XYZ file of C-alpha atoms in Angstrom:
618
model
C -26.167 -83.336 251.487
C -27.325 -80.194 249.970
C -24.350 -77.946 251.019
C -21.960 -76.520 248.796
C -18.231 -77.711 249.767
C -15.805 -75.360 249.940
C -14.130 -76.067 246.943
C -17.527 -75.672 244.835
C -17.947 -72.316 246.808
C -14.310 -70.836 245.907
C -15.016 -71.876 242.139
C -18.245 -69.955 241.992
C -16.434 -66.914 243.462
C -13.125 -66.899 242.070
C -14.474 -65.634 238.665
C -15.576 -62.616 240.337
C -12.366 -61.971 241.695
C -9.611 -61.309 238.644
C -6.614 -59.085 238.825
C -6.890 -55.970 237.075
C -4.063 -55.795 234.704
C -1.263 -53.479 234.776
C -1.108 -51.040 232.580
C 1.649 -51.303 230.019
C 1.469 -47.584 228.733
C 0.792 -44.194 230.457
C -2.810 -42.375 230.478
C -1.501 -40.462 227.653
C 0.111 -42.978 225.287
C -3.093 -44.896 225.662
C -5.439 -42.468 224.898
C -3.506 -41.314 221.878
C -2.855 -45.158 221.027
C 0.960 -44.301 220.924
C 3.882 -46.132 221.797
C 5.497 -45.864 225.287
C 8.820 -46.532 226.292
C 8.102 -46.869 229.861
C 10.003 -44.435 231.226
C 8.950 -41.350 233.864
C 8.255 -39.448 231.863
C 8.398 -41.156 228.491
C 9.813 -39.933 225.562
C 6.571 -39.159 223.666
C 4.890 -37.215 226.563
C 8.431 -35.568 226.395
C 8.376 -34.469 222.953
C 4.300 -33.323 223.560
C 4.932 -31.701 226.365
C 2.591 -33.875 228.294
C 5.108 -34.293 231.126
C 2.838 -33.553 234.062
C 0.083 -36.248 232.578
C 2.382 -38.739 232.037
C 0.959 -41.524 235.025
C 0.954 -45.175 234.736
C -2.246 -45.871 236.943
C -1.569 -47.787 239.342
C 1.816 -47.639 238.769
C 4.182 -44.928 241.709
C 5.528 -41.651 241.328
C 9.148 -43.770 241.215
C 8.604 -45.291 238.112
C 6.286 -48.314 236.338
C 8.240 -50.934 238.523
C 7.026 -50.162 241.476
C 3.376 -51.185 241.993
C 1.058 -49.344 244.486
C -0.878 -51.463 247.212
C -4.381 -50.467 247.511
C -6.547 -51.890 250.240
C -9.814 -51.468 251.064
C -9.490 -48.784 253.782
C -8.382 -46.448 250.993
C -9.908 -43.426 250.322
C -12.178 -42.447 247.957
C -11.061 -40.452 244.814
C -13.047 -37.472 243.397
C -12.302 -35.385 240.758
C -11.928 -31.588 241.053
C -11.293 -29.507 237.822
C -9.376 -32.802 235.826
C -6.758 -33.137 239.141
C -7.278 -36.087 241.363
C -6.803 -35.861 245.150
C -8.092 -36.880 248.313
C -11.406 -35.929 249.519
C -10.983 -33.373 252.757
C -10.665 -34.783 255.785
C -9.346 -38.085 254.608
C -5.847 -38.370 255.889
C -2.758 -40.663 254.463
C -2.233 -43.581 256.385
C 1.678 -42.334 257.026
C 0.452 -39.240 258.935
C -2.478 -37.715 260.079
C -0.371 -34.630 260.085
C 0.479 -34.401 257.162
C -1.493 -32.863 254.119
C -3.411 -35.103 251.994
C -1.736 -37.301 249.137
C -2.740 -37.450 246.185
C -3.528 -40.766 244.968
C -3.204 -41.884 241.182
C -5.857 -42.991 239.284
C -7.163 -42.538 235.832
C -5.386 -39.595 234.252
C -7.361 -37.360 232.549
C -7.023 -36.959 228.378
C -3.945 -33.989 228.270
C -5.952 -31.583 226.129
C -9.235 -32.751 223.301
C -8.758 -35.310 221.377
C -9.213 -32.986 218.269
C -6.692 -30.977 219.567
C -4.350 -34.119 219.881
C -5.568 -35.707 216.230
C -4.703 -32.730 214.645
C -0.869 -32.718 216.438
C -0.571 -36.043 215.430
C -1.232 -35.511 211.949
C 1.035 -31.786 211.154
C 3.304 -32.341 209.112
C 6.498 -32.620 212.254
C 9.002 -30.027 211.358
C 13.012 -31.700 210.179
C 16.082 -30.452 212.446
C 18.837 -29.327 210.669
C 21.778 -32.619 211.450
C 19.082 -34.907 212.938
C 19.948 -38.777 212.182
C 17.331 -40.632 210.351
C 18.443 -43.718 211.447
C 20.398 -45.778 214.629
C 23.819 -44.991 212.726
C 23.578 -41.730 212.415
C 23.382 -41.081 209.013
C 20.859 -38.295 207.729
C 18.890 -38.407 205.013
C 20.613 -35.928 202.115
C 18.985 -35.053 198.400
C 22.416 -33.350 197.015
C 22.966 -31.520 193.556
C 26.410 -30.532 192.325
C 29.844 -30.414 194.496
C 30.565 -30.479 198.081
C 32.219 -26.767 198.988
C 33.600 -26.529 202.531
C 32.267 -23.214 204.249
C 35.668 -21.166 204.090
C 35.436 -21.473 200.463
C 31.666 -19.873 200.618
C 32.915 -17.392 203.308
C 35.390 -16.181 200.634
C 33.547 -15.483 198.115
C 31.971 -12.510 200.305
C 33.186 -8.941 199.458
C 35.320 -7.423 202.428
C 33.381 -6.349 205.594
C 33.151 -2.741 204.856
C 31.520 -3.529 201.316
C 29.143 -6.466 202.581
C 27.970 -4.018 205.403
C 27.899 -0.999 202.953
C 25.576 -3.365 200.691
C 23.651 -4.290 203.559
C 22.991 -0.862 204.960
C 22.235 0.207 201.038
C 19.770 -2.641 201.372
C 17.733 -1.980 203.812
C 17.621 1.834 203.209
C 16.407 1.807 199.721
C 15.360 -2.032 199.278
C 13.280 -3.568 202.286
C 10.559 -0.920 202.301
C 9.437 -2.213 198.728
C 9.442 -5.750 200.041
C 9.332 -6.082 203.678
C 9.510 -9.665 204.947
C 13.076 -9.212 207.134
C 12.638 -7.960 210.810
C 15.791 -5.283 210.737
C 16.760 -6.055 214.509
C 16.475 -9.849 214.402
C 18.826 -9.610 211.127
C 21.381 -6.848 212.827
C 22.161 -9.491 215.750
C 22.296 -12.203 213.304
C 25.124 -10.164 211.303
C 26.907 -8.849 214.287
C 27.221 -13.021 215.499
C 28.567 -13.398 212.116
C 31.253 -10.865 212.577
C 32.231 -12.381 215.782
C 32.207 -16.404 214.466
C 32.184 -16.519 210.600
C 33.078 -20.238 211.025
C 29.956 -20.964 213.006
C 27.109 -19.704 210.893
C 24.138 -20.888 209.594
C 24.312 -21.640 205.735
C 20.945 -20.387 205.085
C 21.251 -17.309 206.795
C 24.901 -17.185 204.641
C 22.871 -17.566 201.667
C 20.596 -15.097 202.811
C 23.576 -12.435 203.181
C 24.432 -13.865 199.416
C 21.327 -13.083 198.145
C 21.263 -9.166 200.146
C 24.432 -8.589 198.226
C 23.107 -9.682 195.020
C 20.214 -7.648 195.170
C 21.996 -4.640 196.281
C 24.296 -4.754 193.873
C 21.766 -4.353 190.807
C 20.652 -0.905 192.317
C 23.797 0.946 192.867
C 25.928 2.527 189.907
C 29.483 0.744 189.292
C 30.679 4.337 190.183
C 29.107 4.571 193.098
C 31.597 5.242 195.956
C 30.472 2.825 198.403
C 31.746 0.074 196.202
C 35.459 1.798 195.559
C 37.222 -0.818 197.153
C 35.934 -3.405 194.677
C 37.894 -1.625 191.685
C 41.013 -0.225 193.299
C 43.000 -2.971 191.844
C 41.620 -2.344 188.355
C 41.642 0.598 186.179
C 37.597 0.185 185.005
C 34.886 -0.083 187.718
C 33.994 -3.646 187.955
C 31.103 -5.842 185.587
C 28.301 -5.199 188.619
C 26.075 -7.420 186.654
C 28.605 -10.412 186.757
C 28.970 -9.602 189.944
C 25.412 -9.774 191.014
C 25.532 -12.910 189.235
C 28.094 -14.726 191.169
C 26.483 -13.789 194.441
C 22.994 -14.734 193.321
C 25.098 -18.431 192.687
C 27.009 -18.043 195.401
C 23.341 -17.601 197.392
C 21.958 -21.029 195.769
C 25.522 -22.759 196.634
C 24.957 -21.922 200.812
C 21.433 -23.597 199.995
C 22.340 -26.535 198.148
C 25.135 -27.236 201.221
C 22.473 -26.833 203.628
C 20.164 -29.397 202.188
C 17.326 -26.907 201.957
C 14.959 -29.262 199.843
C 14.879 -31.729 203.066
C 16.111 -29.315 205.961
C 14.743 -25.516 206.557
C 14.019 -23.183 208.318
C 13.237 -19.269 208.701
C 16.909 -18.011 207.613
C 16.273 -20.537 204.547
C 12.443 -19.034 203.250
C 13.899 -15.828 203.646
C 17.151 -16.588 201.379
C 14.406 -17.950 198.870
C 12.147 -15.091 198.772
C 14.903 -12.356 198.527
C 16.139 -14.367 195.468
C 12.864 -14.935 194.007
C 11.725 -11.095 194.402
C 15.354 -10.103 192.606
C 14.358 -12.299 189.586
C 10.936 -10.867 189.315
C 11.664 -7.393 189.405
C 15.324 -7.065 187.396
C 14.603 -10.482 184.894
C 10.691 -10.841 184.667
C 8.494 -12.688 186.807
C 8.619 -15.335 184.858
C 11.642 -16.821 185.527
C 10.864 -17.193 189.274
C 8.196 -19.136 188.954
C 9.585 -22.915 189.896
C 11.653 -21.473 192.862
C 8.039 -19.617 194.255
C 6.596 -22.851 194.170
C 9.554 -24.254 196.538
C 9.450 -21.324 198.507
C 5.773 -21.546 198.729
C 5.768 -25.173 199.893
C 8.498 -24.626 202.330
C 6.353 -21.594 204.264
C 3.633 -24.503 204.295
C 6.109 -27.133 206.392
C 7.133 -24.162 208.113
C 2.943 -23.359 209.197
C 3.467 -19.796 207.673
C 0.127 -20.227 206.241
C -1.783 -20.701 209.228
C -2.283 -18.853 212.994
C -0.757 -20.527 215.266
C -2.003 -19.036 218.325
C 0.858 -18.074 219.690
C 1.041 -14.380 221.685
C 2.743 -11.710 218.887
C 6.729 -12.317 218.690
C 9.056 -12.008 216.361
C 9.157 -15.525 215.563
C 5.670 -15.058 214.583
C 5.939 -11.913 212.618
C 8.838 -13.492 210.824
C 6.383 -16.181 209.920
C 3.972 -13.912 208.845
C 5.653 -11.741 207.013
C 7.196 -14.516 204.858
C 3.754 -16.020 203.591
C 2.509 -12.157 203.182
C 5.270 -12.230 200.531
C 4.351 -15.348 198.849
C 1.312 -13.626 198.582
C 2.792 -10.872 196.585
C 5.159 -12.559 194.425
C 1.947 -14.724 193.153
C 0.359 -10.837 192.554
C 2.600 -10.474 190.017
C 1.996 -13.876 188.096
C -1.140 -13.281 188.434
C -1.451 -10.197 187.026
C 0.345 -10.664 184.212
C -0.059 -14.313 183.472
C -3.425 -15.587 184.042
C -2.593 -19.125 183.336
C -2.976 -20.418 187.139
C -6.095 -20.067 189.517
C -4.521 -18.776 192.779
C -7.605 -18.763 194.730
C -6.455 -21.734 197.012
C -3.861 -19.123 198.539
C -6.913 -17.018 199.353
C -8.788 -19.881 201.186
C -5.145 -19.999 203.730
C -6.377 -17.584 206.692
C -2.889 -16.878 207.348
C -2.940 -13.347 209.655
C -1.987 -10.409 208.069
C 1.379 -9.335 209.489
C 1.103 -6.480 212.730
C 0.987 -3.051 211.437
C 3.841 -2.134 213.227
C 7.461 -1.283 212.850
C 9.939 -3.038 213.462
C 11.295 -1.732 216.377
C 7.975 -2.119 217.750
C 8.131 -5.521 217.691
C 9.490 -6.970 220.576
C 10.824 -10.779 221.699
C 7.459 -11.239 223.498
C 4.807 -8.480 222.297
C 4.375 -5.824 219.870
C 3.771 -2.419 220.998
C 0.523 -0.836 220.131
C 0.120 2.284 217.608
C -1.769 5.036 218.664
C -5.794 5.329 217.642
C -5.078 8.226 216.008
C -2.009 7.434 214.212
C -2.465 8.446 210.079
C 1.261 7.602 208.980
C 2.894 4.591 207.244
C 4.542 1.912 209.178
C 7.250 -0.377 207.981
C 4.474 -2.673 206.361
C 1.747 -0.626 205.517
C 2.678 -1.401 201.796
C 3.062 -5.035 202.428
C -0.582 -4.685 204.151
C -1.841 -2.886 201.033
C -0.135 -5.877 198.187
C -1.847 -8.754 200.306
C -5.141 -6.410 200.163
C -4.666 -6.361 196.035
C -3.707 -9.938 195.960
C -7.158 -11.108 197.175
C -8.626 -8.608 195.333
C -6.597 -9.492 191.783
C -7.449 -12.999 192.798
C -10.955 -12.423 192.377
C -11.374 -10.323 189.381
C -9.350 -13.224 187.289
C -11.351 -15.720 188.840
C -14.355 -13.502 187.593
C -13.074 -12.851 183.919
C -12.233 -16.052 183.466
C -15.318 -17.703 184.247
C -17.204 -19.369 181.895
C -20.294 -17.656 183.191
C -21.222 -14.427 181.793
C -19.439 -11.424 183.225
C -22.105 -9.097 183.538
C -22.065 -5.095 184.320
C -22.755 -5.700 187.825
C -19.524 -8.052 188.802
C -17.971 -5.201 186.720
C -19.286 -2.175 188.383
C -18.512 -4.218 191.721
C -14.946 -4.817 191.320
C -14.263 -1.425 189.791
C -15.475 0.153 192.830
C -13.333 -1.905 195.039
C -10.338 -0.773 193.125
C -10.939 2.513 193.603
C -11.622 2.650 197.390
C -7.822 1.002 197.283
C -6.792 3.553 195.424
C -8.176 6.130 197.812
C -6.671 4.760 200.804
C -3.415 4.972 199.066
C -4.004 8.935 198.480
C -5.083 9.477 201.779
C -1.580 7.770 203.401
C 0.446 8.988 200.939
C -0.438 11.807 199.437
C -0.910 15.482 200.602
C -4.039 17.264 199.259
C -3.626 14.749 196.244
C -0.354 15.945 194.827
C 2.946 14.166 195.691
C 4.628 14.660 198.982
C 7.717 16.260 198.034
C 9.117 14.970 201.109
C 9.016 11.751 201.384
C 10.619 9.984 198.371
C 9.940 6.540 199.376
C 6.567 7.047 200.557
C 5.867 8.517 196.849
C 7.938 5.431 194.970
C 5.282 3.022 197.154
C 2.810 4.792 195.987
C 3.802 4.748 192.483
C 4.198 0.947 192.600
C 0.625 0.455 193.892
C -0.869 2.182 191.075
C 0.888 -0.326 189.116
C -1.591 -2.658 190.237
C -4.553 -1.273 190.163
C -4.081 0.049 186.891
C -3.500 -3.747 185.441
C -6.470 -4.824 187.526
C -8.524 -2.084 185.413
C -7.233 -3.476 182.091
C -8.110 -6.480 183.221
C -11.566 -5.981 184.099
C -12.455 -3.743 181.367
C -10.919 -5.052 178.530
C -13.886 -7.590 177.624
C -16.126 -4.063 177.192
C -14.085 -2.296 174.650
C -13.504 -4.657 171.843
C -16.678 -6.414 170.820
C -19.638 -5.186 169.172
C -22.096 -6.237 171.081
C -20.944 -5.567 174.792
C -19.079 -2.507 173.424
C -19.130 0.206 176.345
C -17.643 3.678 175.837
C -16.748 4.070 179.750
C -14.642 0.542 179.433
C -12.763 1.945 176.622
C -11.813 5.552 177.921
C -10.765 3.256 181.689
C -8.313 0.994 179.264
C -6.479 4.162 177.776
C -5.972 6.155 181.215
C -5.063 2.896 182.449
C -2.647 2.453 179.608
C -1.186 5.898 180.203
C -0.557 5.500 183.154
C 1.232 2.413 183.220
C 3.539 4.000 180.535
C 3.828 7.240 182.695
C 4.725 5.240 185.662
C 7.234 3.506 183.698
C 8.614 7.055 182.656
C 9.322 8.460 186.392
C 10.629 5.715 187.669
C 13.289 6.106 184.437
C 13.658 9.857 184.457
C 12.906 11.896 187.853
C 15.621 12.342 189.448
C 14.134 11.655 193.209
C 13.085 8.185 192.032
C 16.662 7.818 191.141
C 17.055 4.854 193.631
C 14.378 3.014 192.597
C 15.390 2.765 188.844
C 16.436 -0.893 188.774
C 12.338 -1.612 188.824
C 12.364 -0.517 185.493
C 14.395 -3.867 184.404
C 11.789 -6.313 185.410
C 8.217 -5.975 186.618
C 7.528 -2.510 185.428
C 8.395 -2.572 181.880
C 6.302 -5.664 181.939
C 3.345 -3.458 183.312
C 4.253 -0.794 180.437
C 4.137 -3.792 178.124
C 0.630 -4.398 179.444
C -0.441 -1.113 179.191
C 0.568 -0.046 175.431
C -0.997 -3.635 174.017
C -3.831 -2.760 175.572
C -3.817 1.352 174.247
C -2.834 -0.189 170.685
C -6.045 -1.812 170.880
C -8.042 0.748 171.834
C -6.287 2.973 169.599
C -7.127 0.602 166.258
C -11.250 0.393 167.804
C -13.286 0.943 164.776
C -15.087 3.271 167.426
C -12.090 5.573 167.361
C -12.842 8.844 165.636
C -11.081 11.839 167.742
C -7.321 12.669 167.732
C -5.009 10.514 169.530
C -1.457 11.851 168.631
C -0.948 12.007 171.780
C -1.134 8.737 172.974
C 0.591 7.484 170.333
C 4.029 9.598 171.205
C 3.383 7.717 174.481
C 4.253 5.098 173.137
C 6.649 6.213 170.935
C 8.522 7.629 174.315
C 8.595 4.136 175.757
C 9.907 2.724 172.508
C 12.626 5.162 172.984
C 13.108 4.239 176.525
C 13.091 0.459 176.116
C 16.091 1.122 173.591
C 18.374 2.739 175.666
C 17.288 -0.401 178.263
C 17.015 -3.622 176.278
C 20.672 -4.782 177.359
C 20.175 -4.429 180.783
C 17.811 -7.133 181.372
C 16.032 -10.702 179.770
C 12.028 -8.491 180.066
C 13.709 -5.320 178.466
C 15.418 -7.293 175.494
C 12.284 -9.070 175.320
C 9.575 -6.057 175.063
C 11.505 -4.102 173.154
C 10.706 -5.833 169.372
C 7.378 -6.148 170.686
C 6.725 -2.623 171.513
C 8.303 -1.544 168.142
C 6.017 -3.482 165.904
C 3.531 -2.502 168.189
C 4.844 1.320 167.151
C 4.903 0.106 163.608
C 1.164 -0.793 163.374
C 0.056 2.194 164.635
C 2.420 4.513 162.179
C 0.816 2.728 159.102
C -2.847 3.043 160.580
C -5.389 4.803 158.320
C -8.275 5.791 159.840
C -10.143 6.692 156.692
C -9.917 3.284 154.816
C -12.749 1.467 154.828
C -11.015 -1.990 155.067
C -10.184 -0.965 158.964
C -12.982 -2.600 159.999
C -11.932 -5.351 160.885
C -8.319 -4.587 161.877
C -9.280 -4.364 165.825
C -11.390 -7.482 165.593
C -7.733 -9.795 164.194
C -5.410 -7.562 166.346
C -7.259 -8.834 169.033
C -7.703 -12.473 167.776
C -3.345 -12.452 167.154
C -2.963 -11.003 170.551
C -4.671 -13.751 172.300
C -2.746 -16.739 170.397
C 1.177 -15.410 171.018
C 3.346 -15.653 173.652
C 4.292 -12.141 174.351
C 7.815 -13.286 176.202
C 9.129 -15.246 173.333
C 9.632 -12.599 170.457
C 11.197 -14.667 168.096
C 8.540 -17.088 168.347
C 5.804 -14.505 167.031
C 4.683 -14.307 163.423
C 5.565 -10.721 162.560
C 5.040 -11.206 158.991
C 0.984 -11.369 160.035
C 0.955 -7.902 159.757
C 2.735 -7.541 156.532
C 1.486 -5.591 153.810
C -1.803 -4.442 153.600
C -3.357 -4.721 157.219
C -6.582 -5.115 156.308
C -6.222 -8.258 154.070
C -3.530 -9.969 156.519
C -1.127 -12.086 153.926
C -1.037 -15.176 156.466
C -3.402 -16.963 158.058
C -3.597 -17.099 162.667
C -2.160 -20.613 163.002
């Protein structure tokens, strides 16, 4: 017989008819190739935020269990805008009164897979007291003693001083370095009032590090702080004081495992300390902690725009990375020993132009068009402006491509269409508003910068022969003077009184700058009018930095230098024809020393007969 039994038949069909298998995973885990624990919905779709995508297939809305029957009178599934349901007119077959059911099938990817990828590969942010393991233990990276929190909370001065210092703070302090929202931090103090015992530790060492600050800008006779020296017949060692804080600050950090656990309250505590260093110690010596606090904003995603509508979260976020940008301003103005332009390639946005009262849980509140008066961070805006531009002009100077008139020309006019909007904000009719101190002090500090950028950029024009330029030279001395003069109101006037404690840090450093780079102008074989006048500059800041060289590691460290400095130009004879070449080994010896270590330097260079040096440049 030629027909097929019915055994032959089933065998030829039955291929044709496999099972489909159940899925193990959820649409979701499978797409991303994550694991799924199988629950409804699972814990990664949970911690994604996925929870409406998270379907099994074939699987019920009551869980993986439960397996759906299809049969072939089932209605057909089309898609409409990624949701599946029902075409119309189909009806369920429980009621034909009822609306249509959806019926599960394939579930669409949650969002593009680039989207997903690049989740999946941020660096996930670490809770504060999450277990690392089944047991419970976390993962710690200690240094020094355990100190229970009462014995931090002690070490705080009584309320009325800690809110006296904080008020002083953010009256005289935050406007110069803006990266704490003023309302977010008044709720956060007032919940410390009410629950010392339950506070954050890096928000405590944030309060630390206010006091700290504070401290080093206040008088010891200042009245606020009577209550610290009523037991004592001598107003108490503010320094020391400041000091223990500062520690105190670092203590709350080092408790709160900030190396492995941060957040906010914790960049914030780092940056206040940092920004005290730089401007009452030298810049220097913050260096190490800016990289931590730089790495921290990155784990954080300072450095990048989220996307999220403007909150205060946000502007927190920004505001921190827009001073990381500044603090690197400073080393790289005056050391030029690291190439910052990866910061610059970070497209972090600026922070609002707002202040902060305008800045609300949910939205900021738009300034109007018209609106030609500082905000709380239009000097913030103005630093992150110079940093980009500072970052450039190294990168230009220190190429090993020629630096040619052009680049020059270039980046001097971009300096002084800065400076401009600075005079136009701050200024009235070009003279000093009279009125508004701070506004005048911010202004003040911004020339700062631009008038090292200058030096910088000019300073390969004015000291060799062959690319000598005249215009280069006459930019370094104004420059110069200006630095100096700077240095000299923030000393002297009166209604700058408040902002004197600058003077111990960054600025002298920028005065440094500015009468190394005069002295060399000064001993330019192409020097032939009077400058008596410049010199008593710096004879003035000599004067100054004497009265100031125990106050601070920069002043005790720029005061030998700026005296030899005064010493070379007292023995300078401008009709001996061995000068020649004076301003040619000035510059060669400034190049090879390292200004911050005095005792380092090899005075005895200059001994003698300046001309005809007695030792050779090691």
């Amino acid at each position: 017989m030629n027909s097929a039994s019915p055994s032959s038949t089933a065998s030829r069909v039955e291929p044709n008819l496999k099972r489909r298998r159940k899925p193990l995973s959820c649409e979701p885990c499978r797409h991303s190739k994550l694991r799924c624990d199988r629950q409804l919905p699972c814990a990664t779709c949970l911690k994604r935020g996925w929870q409406d995508q998270c379907l099994y297939g074939e699987t019920d809305a009551a869980g993986p269990s439960q397996r759906r029957r299809r049969t072939r009178n089932s209605a057909p599934v089309m898609r409409v805008t990624d949701t599946l349901i029902s075409p119309p007119g189909q009806t369920s077959d429980n009621s034909s009164s009822q609306s249509p059911e959806p019926v599960p099938g394939r579930s669409p990817s949650p969002e593009p897979i680039q989207h997903r990828w690049d989740k999946i590969l941020c660096r996930p942010p670490i809770e504060k007291n999450a277990p690392s393991s089944a047991a419970g233990v976390s993962f710690t990276l200690s240094f020094g003693p355990s100190i229970p929190l009462s014995e931090l909370l002690d070490l705080l001065p009584s309320d009325s001083v800690c809110e006296y210092l904080v008020s002083r703070y953010f009256a005289n302090v935050v406007p110069l370095f803006r990266i704490l929202h003023g309302p977010t931090f008044q709720k956060q103090y007032l919940d410390f009032l009410q629950s010392p015992q339950q506070t954050d530790l890096s928000w405590l060492a944030l309060l630390f590090a206010i006091c700290s600050l504070t401290l080093k800008t206040v008088p010891p006779t200042d009245p606020g702080l009577v209550e610290l020296w009523q037991d004592q017949s001598a107003p108490p060692n503010l320094e020391a004081l400041s000091q223990k804080y500062r520690n105190a600050a670092m203590m709350s950090l080092a408790q709160d495992q900030f190396l492995v656990r941060h957040n906010l309250n914790t960049l914030e505590a780092l940056l206040v300390l940092i920004h005290t260093i730089t401007d009452c110690e030298g810049a220097e010596y913050g260096w190490a902690l800016l990289g931590t606090a730089h790495n921290i904003a990155v784990a954080l995603r300072c450095h990048v725009d989220s996307g999220e509508a403007p909150c205060i979260q946000t502007e927190r976020r920004r505001r921190c990375w827009a001073g990381i940008l500044i603090l690197h301003t400073y080393q790289a103005l005056l050391f030029r020993d690291t190439d910052l332009s990866f910061l610059c390639e970070m497209k972090a946005p600026m922070p609002a132009d707002a202040n902060d009262n305008d800045i609300l849980p949910y939205t900021i509140l738009s300034r109007p068009a018209n609106a030609n008066e500082p905000t709380h961070m239009s000097l913030m805006r103005f630093q992150i402006r110079l940093f980009h531009l500072s970052t450039d002009i190294c990168n230009q100077i220190s190429s090993p491509h020629r630096f040619d008139e052009d680049s020059l020309n270039r980046l001097d006019a971009a300096v002084a269409a800065e400076q401009q909007k600075w005079d136009s904000l701050y200024l009235v009719d070009g003279a000093r508003n009279i009125l508004d101190t701070a506004g005048y002090a911010h202004w003040c500090i911004l020339q700062t910068y631009a008038h090292q950028l200058y030096l910088l950029l000019h300073r390969p024009f004015h000291n060799s022969r062959a690319r000598f330029r005249q215009a280069s030279r006459d930019r370094c001395i104004k420059s110069s003077l200006a630095l100096m003069e700077i240095h000299r109101q923030l000393y002297e006037l009166p209604r700058l009184k408040c902002y004197r404690w600058m003077v111990n840090g960054s600025i002298t450093c920028n005065a440094l700058h500015g009468a190394v780079a005069l002295t060399s102008c000064l001993l330019d074989k192409h020097t032939e009018s009077d400058f008596s006048q410049h010199i008593a500059a710096i004879d003035a800041t000599v004067h100054r930095l004497e009265k100031l060289r125990g106050c601070s590691p920069a002043c005790a460290s720029v005061y030998p230098i700026l005296r030899h400095l005064q010493s070379r130009l007292a023995s300078r004879d401008p009709v001996q024809p061995a000068q020649i070449n004076v301003e040619r080994r000035f510059d060669d010896w400034i190049n090879n020393i390292d200004w911050f270590r005095p005792d380092d330097i090899g005075w005895d260079f200059w001994s003698g007969d300046f001309s005809v040096p007695t030792n050779e440049l090691q």
